[in-house]
Coordinates of C-alpha atoms in Angstrom, one line a residue:
M1 CA 6.3 -31.9 31.0
E2 CA 8.6 -29.0 31.2
K3 CA 10.3 -27.4 28.7
L4 CA 14.3 -27.0 28.9
Y5 CA 15.9 -24.0 27.4
T6 CA 19.0 -24.8 26.3
K7 CA 21.3 -24.4 24.1
D8 CA 19.3 -26.3 21.5
S9 CA 16.5 -23.3 21.9
I10 CA 18.3 -20.9 19.6
E11 CA 17.8 -20.9 16.3
S12 CA 18.8 -18.5 13.1
L13 CA 16.3 -18.8 10.9
D14 CA 16.7 -17.4 6.5
Y15 CA 15.6 -14.3 5.1
F16 CA 12.9 -15.7 3.9
E17 CA 11.4 -17.5 6.7
H18 CA 11.5 -15.0 8.9
I19 CA 9.1 -13.2 6.5
R20 CA 6.8 -16.7 6.0
R21 CA 6.9 -16.9 9.4
Y22 CA 6.6 -12.8 10.6
P23 CA 5.1 -11.3 7.6
G24 CA 3.4 -9.1 10.1
M25 CA 6.0 -7.3 10.6
Y26 CA 6.9 -6.8 7.2
I27 CA 3.5 -5.8 5.5
G28 CA 0.8 -4.9 8.5
S29 CA -1.3 -8.1 8.8
K30 CA -2.2 -11.5 7.5
D31 CA -5.7 -10.2 5.9
I32 CA -7.1 -8.4 2.6
K33 CA -5.3 -5.5 3.7
G34 CA -1.6 -7.0 4.1
L35 CA -2.5 -8.6 0.6
H36 CA -3.1 -5.2 -0.6
H37 CA -0.4 -4.2 1.0
C38 CA 1.6 -6.5 -0.8
I39 CA -0.1 -4.6 -4.3
K40 CA 0.8 -1.0 -2.6
E41 CA 4.5 -2.5 -2.3
I42 CA 4.9 -3.2 -6.2
I43 CA 2.9 -0.4 -7.5
S44 CA 4.9 2.2 -5.4
N45 CA 7.9 1.0 -6.7
S46 CA 6.9 1.4 -10.4
I47 CA 5.3 5.1 -9.3
D48 CA 9.1 5.9 -8.0
E49 CA 10.2 5.4 -11.5
Y50 CA 7.4 8.7 -12.5
L51 CA 8.8 10.1 -9.5
N52 CA 12.6 10.2 -11.1
G53 CA 11.1 11.0 -14.5
A54 CA 10.7 8.1 -16.2
G55 CA 7.5 6.0 -17.0
T56 CA 4.3 7.2 -18.2
Q57 CA 2.1 4.5 -17.2
I58 CA 1.7 1.5 -14.8
E59 CA -0.6 -1.7 -16.3
I60 CA -2.6 -3.7 -13.1
V61 CA -4.1 -6.7 -14.1
L62 CA -6.4 -9.4 -11.5
Q63 CA -5.7 -12.6 -13.6
R64 CA -8.1 -15.3 -14.2
D65 CA -5.8 -17.3 -12.3
G66 CA -5.5 -15.2 -9.2
G67 CA -2.2 -13.9 -10.7
I68 CA -2.0 -10.1 -10.1
Y69 CA 0.1 -8.3 -12.5
I70 CA 1.7 -4.8 -11.8
K71 CA 4.0 -3.4 -15.1
D72 CA 5.5 -0.3 -15.5
N73 CA 7.2 1.5 -18.9
G74 CA 10.7 3.0 -16.5
R75 CA 13.7 2.4 -16.7
G76 CA 14.0 -0.8 -16.5
I77 CA 16.6 -2.6 -13.7
P78 CA 20.0 -2.6 -14.4
H79 CA 21.3 -5.8 -16.3
G80 CA 24.6 -7.4 -14.9
K81 CA 26.3 -9.5 -13.1
H82 CA 25.6 -9.1 -8.6
K83 CA 28.8 -10.0 -7.1
S84 CA 26.9 -12.9 -5.0
G85 CA 27.0 -14.1 -8.9
C86 CA 23.3 -14.2 -9.8
S87 CA 22.0 -11.7 -12.3
I88 CA 21.5 -8.1 -10.4
L89 CA 18.0 -9.0 -11.4
Q90 CA 17.6 -11.9 -9.0
A91 CA 19.6 -10.4 -6.6
C92 CA 16.9 -7.4 -6.0
F93 CA 14.0 -9.2 -5.5
G94 CA 16.1 -12.9 -4.0
I95 CA 19.2 -11.6 -1.2
A96 CA 18.3 -9.9 1.7
N97 CA 19.4 -5.6 1.8
T98 CA 19.9 -5.4 -1.9
G99 CA 18.3 -2.2 -3.4
G100 CA 18.6 0.8 -6.3
K101 CA 17.6 3.6 -3.7
F102 CA 20.0 3.5 -0.6
N103 CA 22.4 5.9 -1.7
N104 CA 19.2 8.3 -2.5
A105 CA 21.1 10.9 -0.5
T106 CA 24.0 11.3 -3.0
G107 CA 22.2 10.8 -6.2
E108 CA 24.4 8.0 -7.2
S109 CA 21.6 5.5 -6.8
G110 CA 19.3 7.4 -9.8
Y111 CA 16.4 7.5 -7.3
N112 CA 16.2 11.2 -6.0
T113 CA 13.2 11.0 -4.3
S114 CA 11.1 7.3 -3.3
G115 CA 8.7 5.6 -1.5
G116 CA 10.9 2.9 -0.5
E117 CA 14.6 2.7 0.5
H118 CA 14.5 -0.5 2.9
G119 CA 14.9 -2.9 -0.2
T120 CA 12.4 -4.8 1.6
G121 CA 8.8 -4.6 -0.2
G122 CA 9.4 -6.4 -3.3
K123 CA 11.1 -9.5 -1.6
A124 CA 8.8 -9.4 1.0
V125 CA 5.6 -9.8 -1.7
N126 CA 8.1 -12.9 -3.1
A127 CA 8.6 -14.6 0.4
L128 CA 4.2 -14.3 0.5
S129 CA 3.8 -15.8 -3.2
T130 CA 3.6 -19.4 -4.2
K131 CA 4.9 -17.6 -7.2
M132 CA 7.0 -14.5 -8.6
I133 CA 7.7 -13.9 -12.1
V134 CA 9.6 -10.8 -12.3
T135 CA 10.6 -9.6 -16.2
T136 CA 12.8 -5.7 -16.8
E137 CA 13.5 -5.0 -19.9
R138 CA 16.6 -2.6 -20.9
D139 CA 19.1 -2.3 -23.8
G140 CA 18.0 -4.6 -25.6
E141 CA 17.6 -7.0 -23.3
K142 CA 14.9 -9.2 -21.3
E143 CA 15.6 -11.2 -18.4
I144 CA 13.2 -13.7 -16.2
V145 CA 13.7 -14.4 -12.8
E146 CA 10.6 -17.1 -11.6
F147 CA 10.8 -17.6 -7.6
S148 CA 8.4 -20.0 -5.2
K149 CA 7.8 -18.8 -1.6
G150 CA 11.2 -16.6 -1.9
K151 CA 13.1 -19.6 -3.2
F152 CA 15.3 -18.8 -6.6
V153 CA 13.6 -21.9 -9.5
S154 CA 15.0 -20.3 -12.6
Y155 CA 15.7 -17.5 -15.1
S156 CA 15.9 -16.9 -18.6
T157 CA 17.2 -14.5 -21.2
E158 CA 16.6 -13.0 -24.6
A159 CA 16.8 -9.9 -27.3
I160 CA 14.1 -7.8 -27.4
D161 CA 13.5 -4.2 -29.4
K162 CA 16.3 -1.5 -27.8
N163 CA 13.1 0.9 -27.2
K164 CA 11.4 -1.0 -25.3
S165 CA 12.3 -0.3 -21.1
G166 CA 10.1 -1.7 -17.9
V167 CA 9.6 -3.7 -14.8
S168 CA 7.6 -6.7 -14.5
V169 CA 6.0 -8.6 -11.8
L170 CA 3.3 -11.1 -11.6
F171 CA 2.6 -13.1 -8.5
Y172 CA 0.3 -15.2 -6.8
P173 CA -0.2 -14.8 -3.2
D174 CA 0.0 -18.1 -0.7
S175 CA -3.2 -19.0 0.7
D176 CA -1.2 -20.5 3.8
I177 CA -0.4 -17.3 5.1
F178 CA -2.6 -15.1 3.4
E179 CA -6.6 -15.6 5.4
T180 CA -8.3 -14.3 1.5
V181 CA -6.6 -14.3 -1.3
E182 CA -8.7 -13.0 -3.4
V183 CA -7.9 -9.4 -4.2
D184 CA -10.9 -6.9 -3.6
S185 CA -11.2 -5.5 -6.5
Q186 CA -13.6 -2.1 -5.5
E187 CA -10.6 -1.2 -2.7
L188 CA -7.7 -1.9 -5.3
Q189 CA -9.7 0.1 -7.4
N190 CA -10.0 3.1 -5.0
M191 CA -6.4 2.5 -4.1
I192 CA -5.3 3.1 -7.6
Q193 CA -7.6 6.0 -8.4
E194 CA -6.5 7.5 -5.3
F195 CA -2.5 7.3 -6.5
S196 CA -3.4 8.7 -10.3
Y197 CA -5.2 11.6 -7.8
L198 CA -1.3 11.7 -6.9
C199 CA 1.2 11.7 -9.9
R200 CA -0.4 14.3 -12.4
G201 CA 0.1 12.8 -15.7
L202 CA 0.6 9.4 -14.8
T203 CA -2.1 6.6 -16.5
F204 CA -3.2 3.2 -14.6
N205 CA -5.1 1.0 -16.3
F206 CA -6.4 -1.9 -14.7
T207 CA -8.4 -5.1 -15.9
D208 CA -10.3 -6.8 -13.9
E209 CA -10.5 -10.4 -16.0
K210 CA -12.9 -12.3 -13.1
N211 CA -14.9 -9.8 -13.0
N212 CA -14.8 -7.9 -16.9
I213 CA -13.7 -5.1 -15.1
A214 CA -11.0 -2.5 -17.6
R215 CA -10.2 0.5 -16.9
T216 CA -8.7 3.7 -16.6
Y217 CA -7.5 6.1 -14.2
Y218 CA -6.0 9.1 -15.2
S219 CA -6.0 12.7 -13.5
E220 CA -4.5 16.4 -15.2
K221 CA -4.5 18.1 -12.7
G222 CA -3.8 16.2 -9.4
L223 CA -5.0 17.5 -6.0
Y224 CA -7.3 19.8 -7.2
D225 CA -9.4 16.3 -8.4
Y226 CA -8.4 14.5 -5.2
L227 CA -9.7 17.4 -3.4
N228 CA -13.2 17.7 -5.6
Y229 CA -13.3 14.0 -5.3
L230 CA -13.2 13.8 -1.4
N231 CA -15.4 16.9 -1.3
K232 CA -17.9 15.2 -3.3
D233 CA -22.1 15.7 -2.5
K234 CA -21.2 18.6 -0.3
D235 CA -20.1 22.8 -1.6
F236 CA -17.1 24.4 -0.3
I237 CA -17.5 27.2 1.5
C238 CA -14.8 29.3 -0.1
N239 CA -12.3 29.1 -2.7
S240 CA -10.0 26.0 -2.5
I241 CA -5.8 26.9 -0.7
Y242 CA -3.6 25.4 -3.4
F243 CA 0.4 25.4 -3.6
T244 CA 3.7 24.0 -3.9
E245 CA 7.1 24.6 -2.7
S246 CA 10.3 23.3 -2.5
E247 CA 14.1 24.1 -1.0
N248 CA 17.1 21.8 -1.8
S249 CA 15.5 18.1 -1.4
Y250 CA 12.6 18.4 0.6
Q251 CA 9.2 19.2 -1.5
I252 CA 5.6 20.2 0.0
E253 CA 2.7 19.3 -2.6
V254 CA -0.7 21.0 -0.8
A255 CA -4.8 21.3 -1.2
L256 CA -6.5 22.2 1.4
G257 CA -10.6 23.2 0.8
Y258 CA -13.4 24.4 3.2
N259 CA -17.3 22.5 3.2
N260 CA -20.0 23.3 5.4
S261 CA -19.7 19.9 7.2
Y262 CA -18.2 19.6 11.3
S263 CA -16.4 17.0 9.8
S264 CA -13.2 16.6 8.5
I265 CA -10.6 14.6 6.1
V266 CA -7.0 14.4 6.1
K267 CA -4.8 12.7 3.4
L268 CA -1.1 12.6 3.8
Y269 CA 1.9 10.7 1.8
T270 CA 5.9 10.6 2.6
N271 CA 7.0 10.4 -1.8
N272 CA 2.9 9.3 -2.2
I273 CA 2.7 6.6 0.0
P274 CA 0.0 7.0 2.5
Q275 CA 0.0 7.5 6.0
E276 CA -2.1 8.2 8.9
K277 CA -0.4 10.4 10.7
G278 CA 3.4 12.0 11.0
T279 CA 5.6 14.8 11.8
H280 CA 4.9 16.6 8.5
L281 CA 1.2 16.8 9.7
T282 CA 2.3 18.5 13.1
G283 CA 4.8 20.7 11.3
F284 CA 1.5 22.2 8.5
K285 CA -0.9 22.5 11.7
M286 CA 1.7 24.2 13.9
A287 CA 2.0 27.1 11.1
W288 CA -1.9 26.7 9.8
T289 CA -2.6 27.4 13.4
S290 CA 0.0 30.5 13.9
A291 CA -0.4 32.2 10.4
L292 CA -4.2 32.4 10.7
N293 CA -4.0 33.2 14.5
D294 CA -1.5 36.2 12.8
F295 CA -4.2 36.8 10.5
A296 CA -7.1 37.1 12.2
R297 CA -5.1 39.4 15.1
D298 CA -3.9 41.5 12.1
K299 CA -7.3 42.1 10.8
K300 CA -9.0 42.4 14.1
M301 CA -10.8 39.8 13.9
L302 CA -9.5 38.3 17.7
K303 CA -9.5 41.1 20.0
D304 CA -6.3 41.6 21.6
K305 CA -8.4 40.2 25.0
D306 CA -9.3 36.9 23.1
N307 CA -6.9 33.9 23.2
N308 CA -5.5 32.4 19.4
L309 CA -8.1 29.4 18.3
T310 CA -7.1 26.1 18.4
G311 CA -5.9 23.7 15.4
S312 CA -8.7 22.1 16.6
D313 CA -10.8 24.6 15.9
F314 CA -9.4 25.0 12.1
E315 CA -10.6 21.3 11.6
E316 CA -14.4 21.5 10.9
G317 CA -15.2 21.5 7.7
Q318 CA -11.3 20.3 6.3
I319 CA -10.3 18.5 3.9
L320 CA -6.7 18.7 3.4
I321 CA -4.0 16.7 1.9
L322 CA -0.6 16.7 1.4
N323 CA 2.1 15.6 -0.2
F324 CA 5.8 15.5 0.9
K325 CA 8.7 14.5 -0.5
M326 CA 12.2 13.9 0.4
I327 CA 14.9 11.9 0.3
D328 CA 15.6 9.0 2.5
P329 CA 12.2 9.2 4.6
V330 CA 12.0 7.4 8.4
F331 CA 9.0 5.5 8.6
K332 CA 7.5 3.8 11.8
G333 CA 7.4 0.2 10.8
Q334 CA 7.5 -1.3 7.6
N335 CA 4.0 -0.9 6.2
K336 CA 5.0 2.6 6.7
E337 CA 1.8 4.5 8.1
E338 CA 3.3 7.1 10.3
L339 CA 6.1 9.6 8.9
S340 CA 9.0 9.9 11.5
S341 CA 11.4 11.6 10.3
S342 CA 11.5 15.3 12.3
E343 CA 12.5 17.3 8.3
G344 CA 8.7 16.5 8.1
R345 CA 8.2 18.8 11.2
T346 CA 10.9 21.5 10.3
Y347 CA 10.7 22.1 6.5
V348 CA 6.8 21.5 6.0
Q349 CA 6.3 23.9 8.8
K350 CA 8.5 25.9 7.0
L351 CA 8.1 25.7 3.4
T352 CA 4.2 26.3 4.4
T353 CA 4.8 29.2 6.1
K354 CA 6.3 30.6 3.2
A355 CA 3.5 29.8 1.0
L356 CA 0.4 30.9 2.6
K357 CA 1.9 34.6 3.0
N358 CA 2.1 35.1 -0.7
I359 CA -2.0 33.0 -0.6
F360 CA -2.8 35.3 2.4
I361 CA -2.6 38.5 -0.2
H362 CA -3.9 36.9 -3.0
Q363 CA -6.9 35.3 -1.0
E364 CA -8.1 37.7 1.7
K365 CA -11.8 36.7 1.4
D366 CA -11.2 32.8 1.8
I367 CA -8.8 33.2 4.6
K368 CA -11.4 35.6 6.5
I369 CA -14.6 32.6 5.4
I370 CA -12.3 30.0 7.2
I371 CA -11.6 32.3 10.3
E372 CA -14.9 32.9 10.7
K373 CA -15.5 28.7 10.9
A374 CA -13.1 28.6 13.5
L375 CA -14.4 31.4 15.7
N376 CA -18.2 29.5 15.0
A377 CA -16.4 26.1 16.7
R378 CA -15.1 27.9 19.6
K379 CA -18.3 29.6 20.5
A380 CA -20.0 26.4 20.4
R381 CA -16.8 24.0 22.1
E382 CA -17.0 26.7 24.8
A383 CA -20.8 26.7 24.8
A384 CA -21.0 23.5 25.4
K385 CA -18.0 23.3 28.3
K386 CA -19.9 26.3 30.1
A387 CA -22.8 24.2 29.9
R388 CA -21.1 21.1 31.2
E389 CA -19.7 22.4 34.0
A390 CA -22.7 24.4 34.6
V391 CA -25.1 21.1 35.2
R392 CA -22.1 19.3 36.8
N393 CA -21.5 22.2 39.5
K394 CA -25.3 22.1 40.0
G395 CA -26.4 18.6 40.3
E396 CA -22.6 17.5 42.7
K397 CA -24.1 16.7 45.3
K398 CA -26.2 13.8 43.5
S399 CA -24.3 13.2 40.7
H400 CA -22.6 9.9 42.7
L401 CA -26.2 8.9 42.4
L402 CA -27.2 8.9 38.9
N403 CA -24.1 8.7 37.5
L404 CA -24.4 10.3 34.9
P405 CA -22.3 10.5 30.7
T406 CA -20.2 13.2 31.4
K407 CA -21.1 14.6 27.6
L408 CA -24.7 14.8 29.0
V409 CA -26.0 18.7 28.9
D410 CA -29.1 18.4 31.3
A411 CA -32.0 20.0 32.1
W412 CA -32.6 20.8 35.2
S413 CA -36.3 21.4 35.3
K414 CA -37.9 19.2 38.3
D415 CA -40.4 17.7 36.0
R416 CA -39.1 15.2 34.2
D417 CA -42.0 14.0 32.2
K418 CA -42.2 17.5 30.6
C419 CA -38.2 17.5 29.3
E420 CA -37.0 16.1 26.7
L421 CA -33.8 14.5 25.5
L422 CA -32.0 15.5 22.7
I423 CA -29.4 13.2 20.8
C424 CA -27.1 14.5 17.8
E425 CA -23.6 13.7 16.3
G426 CA -20.6 15.0 17.7
D427 CA -19.9 18.0 19.7
S428 CA -20.3 20.0 17.1
A429 CA -23.9 19.3 16.3
A430 CA -24.3 19.5 20.1
G431 CA -22.7 23.2 20.7
G432 CA -25.3 24.4 17.9
L433 CA -28.3 22.6 20.2
I434 CA -27.1 24.0 23.4
E435 CA -27.1 28.0 22.0
A436 CA -30.5 27.5 21.1
R437 CA -32.2 24.8 23.3
N438 CA -34.9 25.4 26.3
S439 CA -32.1 25.0 29.2
E440 CA -35.3 24.2 31.6
T441 CA -36.4 22.0 29.5
Q442 CA -34.5 20.7 26.8
A443 CA -31.0 18.5 27.5
V444 CA -28.9 17.4 25.0
F445 CA -26.6 14.5 24.4
P446 CA -23.3 14.4 21.7
I447 CA -23.1 10.7 20.2
R448 CA -19.7 9.4 18.7
G449 CA -21.6 9.0 14.5
K450 CA -22.9 5.6 14.4
I451 CA -23.8 3.4 16.7
L452 CA -23.2 -0.2 17.3
S453 CA -25.8 -2.4 15.2
T454 CA -27.8 -4.2 17.9
L455 CA -29.8 -6.3 16.0
K456 CA -26.2 -7.9 14.7
S457 CA -24.9 -8.1 18.5
T458 CA -24.6 -10.1 21.9
D459 CA -25.2 -8.9 25.0
D460 CA -21.4 -8.5 25.9
K461 CA -20.9 -6.4 22.7
I462 CA -24.0 -4.2 23.5
W463 CA -23.3 -3.5 27.4
S464 CA -19.2 -3.5 26.7
N465 CA -20.7 -0.2 24.1
Q466 CA -20.4 2.8 25.5
E467 CA -22.7 5.2 23.8
I468 CA -25.4 2.8 24.2
V469 CA -24.9 2.5 28.2
N470 CA -24.4 6.0 28.1
I471 CA -28.5 6.3 26.7
I472 CA -29.2 4.0 28.9
K473 CA -28.1 5.9 32.2
A474 CA -29.5 9.0 31.1
L475 CA -32.5 7.8 30.7
G476 CA -32.7 6.8 34.2
L477 CA -34.1 3.5 33.3
D478 CA -31.9 0.2 35.4
V479 CA -30.7 -3.3 34.0
D480 CA -31.9 -6.2 34.9
A481 CA -29.4 -8.5 35.6
K482 CA -30.8 -11.6 34.4
T483 CA -32.2 -10.8 31.2
R484 CA -30.1 -7.9 30.7
R485 CA -32.6 -5.4 29.8
P486 CA -33.3 -2.1 30.6
I487 CA -36.7 -2.3 33.5
W488 CA -39.7 0.0 32.3
N489 CA -40.7 2.2 35.1
A490 CA -42.3 5.2 33.3
D491 CA -42.0 6.9 36.9
K492 CA -38.6 6.5 36.5
L493 CA -37.7 8.2 33.0
R494 CA -35.5 11.0 33.3
Y495 CA -36.9 12.4 30.3
G496 CA -41.2 12.7 29.0
S497 CA -39.6 12.3 24.8
V498 CA -36.5 11.3 23.3
I499 CA -35.9 13.0 19.8
L500 CA -33.0 11.9 17.6
C501 CA -31.4 15.0 15.9
T502 CA -29.3 13.4 12.9
D503 CA -28.3 15.0 9.8
A504 CA -30.2 15.2 6.7
D505 CA -28.4 13.0 4.7
P506 CA -28.0 9.2 4.0
D507 CA -25.4 9.3 7.4
G508 CA -27.7 10.6 9.3
A509 CA -30.4 8.3 8.2
S510 CA -28.1 5.4 8.8
I511 CA -27.8 6.8 12.3
K512 CA -30.8 7.4 13.1
N513 CA -32.0 4.1 12.1
L514 CA -29.8 2.4 14.2
L515 CA -30.9 3.9 17.4
L516 CA -34.4 3.2 16.7
T517 CA -33.5 0.0 16.5
M518 CA -31.5 -0.1 19.2
F519 CA -34.8 1.2 21.6
W520 CA -36.4 -1.7 20.0
E521 CA -34.4 -3.8 20.8
L522 CA -33.5 -3.1 24.6
C523 CA -36.0 -0.8 25.1
P524 CA -39.8 -1.6 23.0
N525 CA -41.7 0.9 25.7
V526 CA -40.1 3.9 25.1
I527 CA -41.4 3.4 21.4
T528 CA -44.6 1.8 21.8
E529 CA -46.2 4.5 24.3
G530 CA -44.9 7.3 21.8
R531 CA -42.0 8.6 22.8
V532 CA -39.2 8.5 20.6
Y533 CA -39.8 11.1 18.3
S534 CA -37.4 12.7 14.7
A535 CA -36.2 15.5 13.9
I536 CA -36.8 17.0 10.6
P537 CA -34.0 19.4 9.6
P538 CA -34.5 20.3 6.1
L539 CA -32.4 19.5 3.5
F540 CA -32.5 22.5 1.3
R541 CA -31.7 26.6 1.9
I542 CA -32.8 28.8 -0.5
T543 CA -31.2 32.2 -0.9
T544 CA -34.1 34.7 -2.4
K545 CA -32.8 37.8 -4.5
K546 CA -33.5 39.4 -1.1
N547 CA -31.2 37.3 0.9
E548 CA -34.4 36.4 2.5
Y549 CA -34.0 32.0 3.3
I550 CA -36.5 29.6 2.5
F551 CA -36.1 26.2 4.2
L552 CA -37.1 22.9 2.0
R553 CA -37.1 19.3 3.0
D554 CA -36.1 17.4 0.7
A555 CA -35.9 17.5 -3.4
A556 CA -39.0 16.5 -4.0
A557 CA -40.0 19.9 -2.1
L558 CA -36.6 21.4 -3.3
N559 CA -38.0 20.1 -7.2
N560 CA -41.9 21.9 -7.1
Y561 CA -40.3 25.3 -5.6
K562 CA -38.0 25.2 -9.0
D563 CA -41.5 24.8 -10.6
A564 CA -42.7 27.4 -9.2
H565 CA -40.5 29.9 -9.2
K566 CA -39.0 29.8 -13.0
G567 CA -37.5 32.3 -14.5
E568 CA -36.7 33.9 -10.4
K569 CA -33.3 33.9 -9.3
Y570 CA -31.9 32.2 -6.0
L571 CA -29.4 30.2 -4.7
V572 CA -30.0 26.7 -3.7
N573 CA -27.5 25.3 -1.1
R574 CA -27.4 21.9 0.3
N575 CA -27.0 21.9 4.5
K576 CA -25.1 19.2 6.2
G577 CA -26.9 18.8 9.8

């Protein structure tokens, strides 16, 4: 029966009913990520107190009964009656569009900076909880309000010590809303640790009653500590860069380091709230790239005929932490994963440019090292591009038949049995191999990190994975339409051997295992006929006092070298790739 669209189809939802019916609009999702977002909303309210000079510690407890308890020692929510007739405490968590952070720009709200301005976060958590108990302590009085699924349940008050102040929130996530109400304890600890780096001097006390865990998170050096944490197991190639700059109500804090890897890590925040991207990153990249190019030309590291280095050239091995503070930031969506305020670009670019002038004077040696790494990155990128273009041009007439992957840099020998396919991690590693290879017999094919595990995946998922399809294409094998497996034919192989060129670290070992599993599951003959090899890069490099290099395969070899050269002076570097 056809459904009619009539006047009765139009309905109005209560504010909290709307949140419960469409939680994704407010917390991003109903899975564990959305659950963790609820916790982050409440913690962020306590952090706002710290940002405005109140509060020295935050307590987070995962209770045995499933409750999540968060308490701070900030100023506390003011006592009094709201214009609706209820208490201000009840209004803050139970009435739409009510809060104390709407007038930040004038300073009348008592918050110069904060992560929340929409008056929505705490109320969303309230709506999505079977029970929420909120307490405020201030001026010798304690108020307690209880809610259930956003609805008011009870209110009480009592006299307390006048020196006590702060807010506590206890909530029980609703299992009818969330896919799971079990918090990932380790993931939450990671979040808290991240907050501790951003809030230098603020103590976070974490307790997991179910797993009997009690830990304190505190950072004395802030972003310096964070930078070293993100760089664990790697070596910095130069001294780190750190600066803070402010103008009017805008402030940036930046920590920046470079290691010997090819990947980058970017951590972005606005008023301590994390984002994946935004205008603040755009502003920093513009200032950073422009300043480095000007420096490189001034120091003759770039010649007049050379093009400027690009932003991507400076990303290899980069670890960037940027915390931008401003009044009334504008985000895309309630989950605040992208900053869209135009001030993010203009002020971050302006303040970064100002700070770098002084840094470039005092850290000239470090800046030169960063530029040298970027020049090498560009060299590898351009070499890879030229090699691809050369192969495409040579094989232009045959390309429609071979249908080879575009990132494959092929060998040109007609004796394909002598040719080797080198599979490596990423474009940067490919650039190095392309420069060092014998182009007659060695082809290079970069993959994007860890490929799909064929052992745990369906055929549909396997053959929709572009990396796997490209590897089979590169080998030159046809695929049986019925079995959905490559048809083994040694005469059709485009390469006599396949060499897995992965990094000398745990991630590299994992990628190698995934590749071997793929060959074994899809085309075991490649392995059984002895055509798959593994390159073994050295994990350590010794620099002797004569400036000579000695490469060692693993930790055992390093220990043997140390035993055999006691008393000698040398440097040890842990290689990446």
